[in-house]
GROMACS .gro file of C-alpha atoms in nm:
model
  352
    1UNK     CA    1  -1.034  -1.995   2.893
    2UNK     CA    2  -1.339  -1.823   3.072
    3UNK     CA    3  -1.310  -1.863   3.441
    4UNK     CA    4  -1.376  -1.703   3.740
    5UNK     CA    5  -1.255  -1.580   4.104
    6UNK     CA    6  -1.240  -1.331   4.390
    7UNK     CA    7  -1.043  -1.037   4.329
    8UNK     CA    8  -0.958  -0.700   4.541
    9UNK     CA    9  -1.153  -0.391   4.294
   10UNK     CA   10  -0.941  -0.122   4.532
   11UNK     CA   11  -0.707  -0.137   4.829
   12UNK     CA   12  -1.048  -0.035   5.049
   13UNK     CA   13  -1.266  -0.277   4.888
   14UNK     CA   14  -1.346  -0.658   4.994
   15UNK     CA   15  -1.304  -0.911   4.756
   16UNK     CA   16  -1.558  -0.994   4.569
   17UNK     CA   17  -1.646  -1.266   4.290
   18UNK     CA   18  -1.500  -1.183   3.974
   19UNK     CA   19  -1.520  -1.297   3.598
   20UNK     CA   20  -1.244  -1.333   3.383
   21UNK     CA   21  -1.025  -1.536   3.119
   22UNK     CA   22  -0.724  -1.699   3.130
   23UNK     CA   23  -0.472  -1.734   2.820
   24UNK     CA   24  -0.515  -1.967   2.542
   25UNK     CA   25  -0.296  -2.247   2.597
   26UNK     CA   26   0.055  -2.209   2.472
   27UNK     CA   27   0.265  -2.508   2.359
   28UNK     CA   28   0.415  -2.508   2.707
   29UNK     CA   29   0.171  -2.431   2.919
   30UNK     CA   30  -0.060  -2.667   3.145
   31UNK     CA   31  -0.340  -2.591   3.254
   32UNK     CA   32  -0.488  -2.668   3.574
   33UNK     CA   33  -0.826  -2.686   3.769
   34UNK     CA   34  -0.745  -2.508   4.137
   35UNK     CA   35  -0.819  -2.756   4.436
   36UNK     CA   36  -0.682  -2.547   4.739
   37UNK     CA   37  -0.575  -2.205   4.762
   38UNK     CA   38  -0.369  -2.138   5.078
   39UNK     CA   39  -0.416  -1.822   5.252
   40UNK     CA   40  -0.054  -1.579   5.239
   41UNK     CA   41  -0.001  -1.263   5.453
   42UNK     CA   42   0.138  -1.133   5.129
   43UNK     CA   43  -0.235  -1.199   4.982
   44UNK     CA   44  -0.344  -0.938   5.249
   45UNK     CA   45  -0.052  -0.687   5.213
   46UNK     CA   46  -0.089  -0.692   4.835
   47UNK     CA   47  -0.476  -0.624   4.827
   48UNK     CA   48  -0.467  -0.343   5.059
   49UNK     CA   49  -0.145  -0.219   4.854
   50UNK     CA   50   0.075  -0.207   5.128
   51UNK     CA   51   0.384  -0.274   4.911
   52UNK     CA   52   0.373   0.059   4.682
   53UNK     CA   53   0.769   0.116   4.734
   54UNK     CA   54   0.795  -0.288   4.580
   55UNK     CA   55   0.577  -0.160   4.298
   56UNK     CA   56   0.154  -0.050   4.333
   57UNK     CA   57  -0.102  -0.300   4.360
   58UNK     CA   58  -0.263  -0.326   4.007
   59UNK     CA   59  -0.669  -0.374   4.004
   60UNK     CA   60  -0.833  -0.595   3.991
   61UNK     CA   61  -0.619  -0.806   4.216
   62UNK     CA   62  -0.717  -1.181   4.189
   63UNK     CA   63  -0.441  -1.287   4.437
   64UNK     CA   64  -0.301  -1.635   4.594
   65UNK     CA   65  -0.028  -1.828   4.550
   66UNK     CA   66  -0.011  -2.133   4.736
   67UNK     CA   67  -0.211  -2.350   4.468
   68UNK     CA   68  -0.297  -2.734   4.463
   69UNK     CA   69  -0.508  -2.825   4.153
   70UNK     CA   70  -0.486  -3.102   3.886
   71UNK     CA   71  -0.409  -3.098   3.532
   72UNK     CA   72  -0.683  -3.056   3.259
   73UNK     CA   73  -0.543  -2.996   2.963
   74UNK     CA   74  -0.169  -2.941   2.852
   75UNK     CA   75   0.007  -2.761   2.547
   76UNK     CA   76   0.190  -2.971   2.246
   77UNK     CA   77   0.507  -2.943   2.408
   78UNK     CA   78   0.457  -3.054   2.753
   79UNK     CA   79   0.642  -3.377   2.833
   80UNK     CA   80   0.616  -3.383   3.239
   81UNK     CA   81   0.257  -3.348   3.286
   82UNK     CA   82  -0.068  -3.525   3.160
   83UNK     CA   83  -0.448  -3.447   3.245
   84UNK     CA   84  -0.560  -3.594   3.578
   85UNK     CA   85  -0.166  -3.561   3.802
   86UNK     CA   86  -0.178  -3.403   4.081
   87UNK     CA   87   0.024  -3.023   4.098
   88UNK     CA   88   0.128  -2.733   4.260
   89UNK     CA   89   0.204  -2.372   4.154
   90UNK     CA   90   0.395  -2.117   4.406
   91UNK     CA   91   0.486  -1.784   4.410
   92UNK     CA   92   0.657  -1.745   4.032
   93UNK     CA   93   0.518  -1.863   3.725
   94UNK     CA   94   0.797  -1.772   3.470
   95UNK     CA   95   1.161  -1.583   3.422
   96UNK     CA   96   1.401  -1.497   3.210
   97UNK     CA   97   1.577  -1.892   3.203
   98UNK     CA   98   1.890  -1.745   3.055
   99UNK     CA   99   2.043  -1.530   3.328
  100UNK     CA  100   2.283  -1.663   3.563
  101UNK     CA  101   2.054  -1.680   3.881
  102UNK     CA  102   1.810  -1.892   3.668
  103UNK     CA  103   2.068  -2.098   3.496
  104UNK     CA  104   2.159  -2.205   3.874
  105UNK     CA  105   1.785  -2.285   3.923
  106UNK     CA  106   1.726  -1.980   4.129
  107UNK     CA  107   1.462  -1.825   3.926
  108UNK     CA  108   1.301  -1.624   4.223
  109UNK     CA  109   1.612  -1.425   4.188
  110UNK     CA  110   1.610  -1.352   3.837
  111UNK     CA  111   1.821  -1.039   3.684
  112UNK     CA  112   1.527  -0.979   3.489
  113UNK     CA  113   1.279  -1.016   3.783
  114UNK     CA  114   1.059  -1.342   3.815
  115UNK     CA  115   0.685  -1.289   3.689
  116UNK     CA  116   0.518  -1.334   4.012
  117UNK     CA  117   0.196  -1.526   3.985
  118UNK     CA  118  -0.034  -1.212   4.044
  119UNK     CA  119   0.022  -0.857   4.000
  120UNK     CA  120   0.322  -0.955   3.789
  121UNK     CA  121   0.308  -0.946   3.394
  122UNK     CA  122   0.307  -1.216   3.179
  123UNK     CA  123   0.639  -1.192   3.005
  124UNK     CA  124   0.504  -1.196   2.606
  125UNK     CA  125   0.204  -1.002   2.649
  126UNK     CA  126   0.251  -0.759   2.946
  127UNK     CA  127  -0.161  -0.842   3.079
  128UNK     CA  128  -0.098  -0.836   3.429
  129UNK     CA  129  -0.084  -1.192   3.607
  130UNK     CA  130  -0.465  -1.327   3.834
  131UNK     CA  131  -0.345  -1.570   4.114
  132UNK     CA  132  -0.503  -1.893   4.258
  133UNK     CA  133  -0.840  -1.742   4.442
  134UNK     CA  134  -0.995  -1.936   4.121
  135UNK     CA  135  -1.142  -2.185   3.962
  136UNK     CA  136  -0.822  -2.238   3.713
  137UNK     CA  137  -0.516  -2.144   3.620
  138UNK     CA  138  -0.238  -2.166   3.337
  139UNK     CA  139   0.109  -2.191   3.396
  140UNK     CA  140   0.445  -2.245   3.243
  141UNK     CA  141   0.491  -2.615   3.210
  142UNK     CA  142   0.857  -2.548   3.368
  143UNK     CA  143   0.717  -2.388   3.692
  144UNK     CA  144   0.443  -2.648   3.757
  145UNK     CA  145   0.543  -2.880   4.078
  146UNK     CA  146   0.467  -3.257   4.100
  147UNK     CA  147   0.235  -3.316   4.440
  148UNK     CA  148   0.410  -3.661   4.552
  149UNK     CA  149   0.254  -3.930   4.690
  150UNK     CA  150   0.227  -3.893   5.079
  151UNK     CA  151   0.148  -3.525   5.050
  152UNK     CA  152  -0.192  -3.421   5.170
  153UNK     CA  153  -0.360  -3.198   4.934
  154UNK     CA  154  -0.590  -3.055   5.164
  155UNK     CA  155  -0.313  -2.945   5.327
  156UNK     CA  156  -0.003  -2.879   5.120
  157UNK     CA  157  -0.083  -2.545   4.974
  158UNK     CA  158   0.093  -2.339   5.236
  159UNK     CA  159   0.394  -2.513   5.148
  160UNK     CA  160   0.430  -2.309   4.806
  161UNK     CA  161   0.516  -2.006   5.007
  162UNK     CA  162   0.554  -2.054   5.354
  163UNK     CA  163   0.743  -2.372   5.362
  164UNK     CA  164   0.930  -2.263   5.068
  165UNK     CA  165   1.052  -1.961   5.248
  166UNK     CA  166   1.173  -2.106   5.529
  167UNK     CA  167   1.325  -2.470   5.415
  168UNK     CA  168   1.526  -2.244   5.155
  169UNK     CA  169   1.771  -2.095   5.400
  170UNK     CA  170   1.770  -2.453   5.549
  171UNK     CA  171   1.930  -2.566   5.314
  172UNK     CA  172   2.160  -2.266   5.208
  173UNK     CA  173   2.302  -2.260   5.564
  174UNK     CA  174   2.343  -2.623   5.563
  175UNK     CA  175   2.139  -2.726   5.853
  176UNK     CA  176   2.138  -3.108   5.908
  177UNK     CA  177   2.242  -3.327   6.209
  178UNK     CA  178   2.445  -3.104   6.473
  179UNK     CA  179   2.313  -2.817   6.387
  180UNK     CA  180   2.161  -2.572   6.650
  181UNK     CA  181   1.875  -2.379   6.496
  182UNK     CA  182   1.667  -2.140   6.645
  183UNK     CA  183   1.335  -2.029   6.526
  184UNK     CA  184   1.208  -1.669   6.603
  185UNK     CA  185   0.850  -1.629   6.633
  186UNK     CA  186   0.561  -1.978   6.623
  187UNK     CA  187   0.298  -1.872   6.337
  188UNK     CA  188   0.271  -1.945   5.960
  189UNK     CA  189   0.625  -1.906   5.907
  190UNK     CA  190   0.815  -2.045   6.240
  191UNK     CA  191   0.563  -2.294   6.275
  192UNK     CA  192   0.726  -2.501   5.942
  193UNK     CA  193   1.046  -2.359   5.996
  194UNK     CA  194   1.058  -2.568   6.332
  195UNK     CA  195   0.930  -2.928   6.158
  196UNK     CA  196   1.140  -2.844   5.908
  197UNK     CA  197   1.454  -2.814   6.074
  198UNK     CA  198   1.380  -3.103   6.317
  199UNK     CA  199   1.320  -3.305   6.027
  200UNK     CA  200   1.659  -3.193   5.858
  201UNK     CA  201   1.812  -3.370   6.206
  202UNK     CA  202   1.840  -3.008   6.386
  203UNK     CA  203   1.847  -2.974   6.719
  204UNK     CA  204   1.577  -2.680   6.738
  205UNK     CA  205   1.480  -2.415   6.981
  206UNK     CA  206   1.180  -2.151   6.945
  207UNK     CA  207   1.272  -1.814   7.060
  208UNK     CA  208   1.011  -1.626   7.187
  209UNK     CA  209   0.811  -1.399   7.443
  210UNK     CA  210   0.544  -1.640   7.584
  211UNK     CA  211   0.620  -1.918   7.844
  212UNK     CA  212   0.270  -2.023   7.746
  213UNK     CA  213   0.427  -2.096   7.389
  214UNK     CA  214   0.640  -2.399   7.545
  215UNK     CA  215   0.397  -2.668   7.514
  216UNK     CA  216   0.316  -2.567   7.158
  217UNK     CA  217   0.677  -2.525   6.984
  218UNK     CA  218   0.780  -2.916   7.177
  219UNK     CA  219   0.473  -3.057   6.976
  220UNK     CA  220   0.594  -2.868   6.673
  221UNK     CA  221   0.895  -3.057   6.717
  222UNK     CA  222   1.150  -2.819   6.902
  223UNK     CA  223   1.381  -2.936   7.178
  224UNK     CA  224   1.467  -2.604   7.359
  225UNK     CA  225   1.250  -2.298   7.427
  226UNK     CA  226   1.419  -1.968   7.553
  227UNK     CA  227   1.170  -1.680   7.657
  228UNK     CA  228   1.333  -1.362   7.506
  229UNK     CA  229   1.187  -1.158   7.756
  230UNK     CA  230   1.457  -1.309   8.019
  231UNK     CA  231   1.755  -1.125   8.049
  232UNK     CA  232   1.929  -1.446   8.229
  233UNK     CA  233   1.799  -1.701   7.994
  234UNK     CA  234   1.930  -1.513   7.697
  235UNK     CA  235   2.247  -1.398   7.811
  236UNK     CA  236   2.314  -1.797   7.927
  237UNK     CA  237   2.226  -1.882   7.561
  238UNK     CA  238   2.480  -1.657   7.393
  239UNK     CA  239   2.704  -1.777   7.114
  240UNK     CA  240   2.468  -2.098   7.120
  241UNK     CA  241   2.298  -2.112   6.752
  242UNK     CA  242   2.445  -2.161   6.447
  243UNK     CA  243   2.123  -2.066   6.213
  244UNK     CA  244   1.826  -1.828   6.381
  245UNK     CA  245   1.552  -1.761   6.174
  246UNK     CA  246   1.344  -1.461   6.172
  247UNK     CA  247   1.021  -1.488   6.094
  248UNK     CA  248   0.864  -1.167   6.291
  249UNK     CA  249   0.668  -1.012   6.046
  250UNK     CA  250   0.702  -0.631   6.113
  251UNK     CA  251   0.972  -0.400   6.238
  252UNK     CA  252   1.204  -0.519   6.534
  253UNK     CA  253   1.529  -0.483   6.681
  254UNK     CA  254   1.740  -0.789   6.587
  255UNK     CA  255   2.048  -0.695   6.788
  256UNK     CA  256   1.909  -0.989   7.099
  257UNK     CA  257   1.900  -1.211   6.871
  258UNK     CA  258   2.262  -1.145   6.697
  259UNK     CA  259   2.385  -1.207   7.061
  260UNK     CA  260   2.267  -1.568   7.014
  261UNK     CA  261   2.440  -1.683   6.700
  262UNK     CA  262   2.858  -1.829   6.748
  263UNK     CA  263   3.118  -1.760   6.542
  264UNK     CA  264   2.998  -1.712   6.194
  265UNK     CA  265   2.649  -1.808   6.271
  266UNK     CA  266   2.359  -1.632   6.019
  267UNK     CA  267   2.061  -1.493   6.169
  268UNK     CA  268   1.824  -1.471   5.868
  269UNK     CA  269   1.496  -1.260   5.839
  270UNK     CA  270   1.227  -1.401   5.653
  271UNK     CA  271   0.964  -1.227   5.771
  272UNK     CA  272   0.993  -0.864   5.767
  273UNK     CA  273   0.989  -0.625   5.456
  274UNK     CA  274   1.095  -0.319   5.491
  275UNK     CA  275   1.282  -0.079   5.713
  276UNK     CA  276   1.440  -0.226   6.062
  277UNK     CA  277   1.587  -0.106   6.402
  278UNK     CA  278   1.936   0.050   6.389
  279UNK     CA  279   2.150  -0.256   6.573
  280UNK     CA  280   2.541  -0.230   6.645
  281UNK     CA  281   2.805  -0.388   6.373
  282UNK     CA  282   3.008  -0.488   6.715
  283UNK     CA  283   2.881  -0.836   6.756
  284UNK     CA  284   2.851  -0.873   6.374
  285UNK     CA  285   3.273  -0.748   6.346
  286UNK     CA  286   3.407  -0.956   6.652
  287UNK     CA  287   3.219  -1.292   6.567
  288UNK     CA  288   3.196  -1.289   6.184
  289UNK     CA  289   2.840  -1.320   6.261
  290UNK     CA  290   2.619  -1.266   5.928
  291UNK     CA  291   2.264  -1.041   5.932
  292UNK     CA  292   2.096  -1.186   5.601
  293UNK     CA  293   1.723  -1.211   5.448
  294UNK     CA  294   1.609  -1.506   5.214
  295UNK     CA  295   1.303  -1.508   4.952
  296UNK     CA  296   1.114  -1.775   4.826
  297UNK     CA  297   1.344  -2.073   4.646
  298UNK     CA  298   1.362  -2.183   4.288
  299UNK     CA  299   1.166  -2.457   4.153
  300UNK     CA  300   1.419  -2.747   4.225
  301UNK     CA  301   1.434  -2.650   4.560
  302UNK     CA  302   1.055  -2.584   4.566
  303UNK     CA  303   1.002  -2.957   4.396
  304UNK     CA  304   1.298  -3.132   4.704
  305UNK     CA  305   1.113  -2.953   4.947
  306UNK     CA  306   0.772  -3.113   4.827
  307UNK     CA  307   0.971  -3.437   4.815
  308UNK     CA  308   1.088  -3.435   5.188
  309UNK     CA  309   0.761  -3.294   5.319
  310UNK     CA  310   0.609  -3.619   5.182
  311UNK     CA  311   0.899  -3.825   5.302
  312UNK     CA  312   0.915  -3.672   5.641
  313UNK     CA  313   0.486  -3.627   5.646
  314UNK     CA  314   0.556  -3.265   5.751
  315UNK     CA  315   0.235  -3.037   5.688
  316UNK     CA  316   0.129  -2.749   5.759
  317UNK     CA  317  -0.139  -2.685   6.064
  318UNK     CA  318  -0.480  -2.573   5.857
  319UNK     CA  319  -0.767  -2.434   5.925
  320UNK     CA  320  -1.022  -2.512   5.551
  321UNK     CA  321  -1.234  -2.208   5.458
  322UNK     CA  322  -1.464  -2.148   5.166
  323UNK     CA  323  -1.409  -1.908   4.911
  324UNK     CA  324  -1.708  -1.689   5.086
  325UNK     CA  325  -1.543  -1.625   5.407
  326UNK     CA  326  -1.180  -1.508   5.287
  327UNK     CA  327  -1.264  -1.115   5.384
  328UNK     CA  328  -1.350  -1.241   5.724
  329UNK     CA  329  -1.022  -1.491   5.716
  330UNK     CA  330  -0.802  -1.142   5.634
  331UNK     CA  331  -0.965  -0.983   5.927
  332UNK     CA  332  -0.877  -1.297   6.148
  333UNK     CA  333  -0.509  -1.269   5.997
  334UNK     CA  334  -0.493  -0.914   6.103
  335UNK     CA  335  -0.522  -1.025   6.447
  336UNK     CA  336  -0.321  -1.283   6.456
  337UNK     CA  337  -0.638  -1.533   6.500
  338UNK     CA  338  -0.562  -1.843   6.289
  339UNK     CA  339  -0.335  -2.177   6.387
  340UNK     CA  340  -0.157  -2.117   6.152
  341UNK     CA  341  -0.258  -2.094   5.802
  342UNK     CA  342  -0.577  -2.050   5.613
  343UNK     CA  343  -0.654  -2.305   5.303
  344UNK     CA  344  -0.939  -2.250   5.053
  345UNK     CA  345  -1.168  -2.522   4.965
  346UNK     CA  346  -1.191  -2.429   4.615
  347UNK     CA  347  -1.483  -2.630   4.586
  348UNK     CA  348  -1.658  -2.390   4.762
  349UNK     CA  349  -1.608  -2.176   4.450
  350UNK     CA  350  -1.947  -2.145   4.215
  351UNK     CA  351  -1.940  -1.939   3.875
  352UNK     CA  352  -2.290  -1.766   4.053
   0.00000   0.00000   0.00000
């Protein structure tokens, strides 16, 4: 299939439009005309090859993957799809399906390593994988989501990755009624993490620096603010969360935070890769209090997640760009200058 794209030609180089083909359908596969293409930090990190210690960039980079397209045509074996439905692809397109992690439906943590949707390698032929900045796309019929009714699909895209990422260690920590969760940080990330939560029945409080941030984090649906930056406030809120999650994107020093969680509560990073401050193992020791990261979730969890999102109408806040203006979008992510995630109109997208 002859389609085309914007793809990263170096790590110094904007993206520009790109030519290329997709794979002939196999009897599995689906393949699918690309609506919306949300906008990922990782999208950034991975064109300027930030990442080299997680494996080099690989160009030309065609990258995205928070995708919202509909079906156009679909391989002899496909039994869940048909042309026309309304789908979603995230951040894995295939694994192994045999090892234990994916036999538990956790196929983001395969032993044999998930092929990631770009700048992976397709598992039969090696070519390396081109992501959603595209007109279309062919997928694995097993790692193609339903869109259900009462989902936005202007809107959903950011869900694939973002709200993945946080509703995952939601729902591995439990959270529900009772539970006192506190979300780190009010941008792509903590933004869903907080509508999330409150809509799991959490009683939720954003953590952060800004007293201007107060207003913002109660409309996203938190309870509680504490300002970080107060030495009173914190210490008063010691041994108050159960769940905290981190979604500060670069290196930080978690140890405030660990004073926060009670006994056995989980502070969990989600947004940082990468090296972190040194922070004492006292607190960790004397309250059986538990540092721990979370990726991405499986497709089940991706597909329940989808399902309550439409249930609960939680989306994320958007800002719609066209195809043409994603170098100056990365620029705007750099500084921190979009509430909160970018989505691409891939109507915007012309083969000229």
């Amino acid at each position: 299939m002859k389609t085309y794209g914007y793809a990263a030609l170096s790590a110094d180089a904007p993206l520009t439009p790109f030519a290329f083909e997709r794979r002939a359908l196999r009897s599995n596969d689906v393949a699918i005309e690309i609506l919306y293409s949300g906008v990922c930090h990782s999208d950034l990190h991975q064109a300027r090859n930030d990442w080299q210690e997680w494996g080099p960039t690989v160009y030309p980079l065609v990258p995205g993957h928070e995708i919202i397209g509909r079906v156009m045509d679909i391989g002899s074996d496909v039994k869940r799809y048909k042309p026309g439905q309304l789908v979603a692809v995230g951040t894995i397109v295939d694994s192994c399906q045999t090892c234990d992690q994916c036999r538990r439906q956790e196929e983001q943590m395969c032993r044999e390593f998930p092929t990631v949707t770009y700048n992976g390698r397709d598992r039969q032929t090696g070519d390396i994988t081109y992501g959603g900045y595209a007109k279309h796309v062919v997928v694995r019929e097993e790692f193609v989501l339903n869109v259900p009714e009462g989902l936005d699909p202007a809107r959903a895209a950011p869900l694939l990755c973002a709200g993945i990422t946080v509703y995952s260690p939601l729902r591995t920590w439990n959270v529900g009624p009772g539970s006192r969760v506190g979300v780190v940080g009010i941008g792509g990330l903590g933004h869903l993490a907080v509508r999330l939560a409150a809509g799991l029945g959490a009683e939720v409080t954003v953590i952060t620096r800004s007293a201007a941030k107060a207003e913002e984090a109660h409309q996203l649906g938190a309870e509680h603010v504490l300002l970080s930056t107060s030495d009173e406030a914190m210490q008063q809120a010691a041994s108050s969360f159960d769940v905290i999650i981190d979604t500060i994107p670069t290196r930080h020093d978690v140890s405030p935070y660990v004073q926060l969680l009670d006994v056995e509560g989980a502070l969990v990073i989600v947004g940082a890769l990468g090296n972190m401050e040194a922070f004492s193992s006292l607190p960790l020791i004397m309250g059986r209090r538990r540092i721990t990261g979370s990726p991405s979730g499986g497709i089940a969890e991706t597909q329940e997640m989808l399902d309550f999102c439409a249930r609960k109408n939680i989306h994320p806040d958007c800002e719609t760009i066209n195809m043409q203006q994603i170098n100056d979008a990365f620029k705007r992510m750099e500084r921190g200058d979009v509430k909160y995630r970018f989505v691409i109109d891939m109507a915007s997208l012309t083969a000229d």
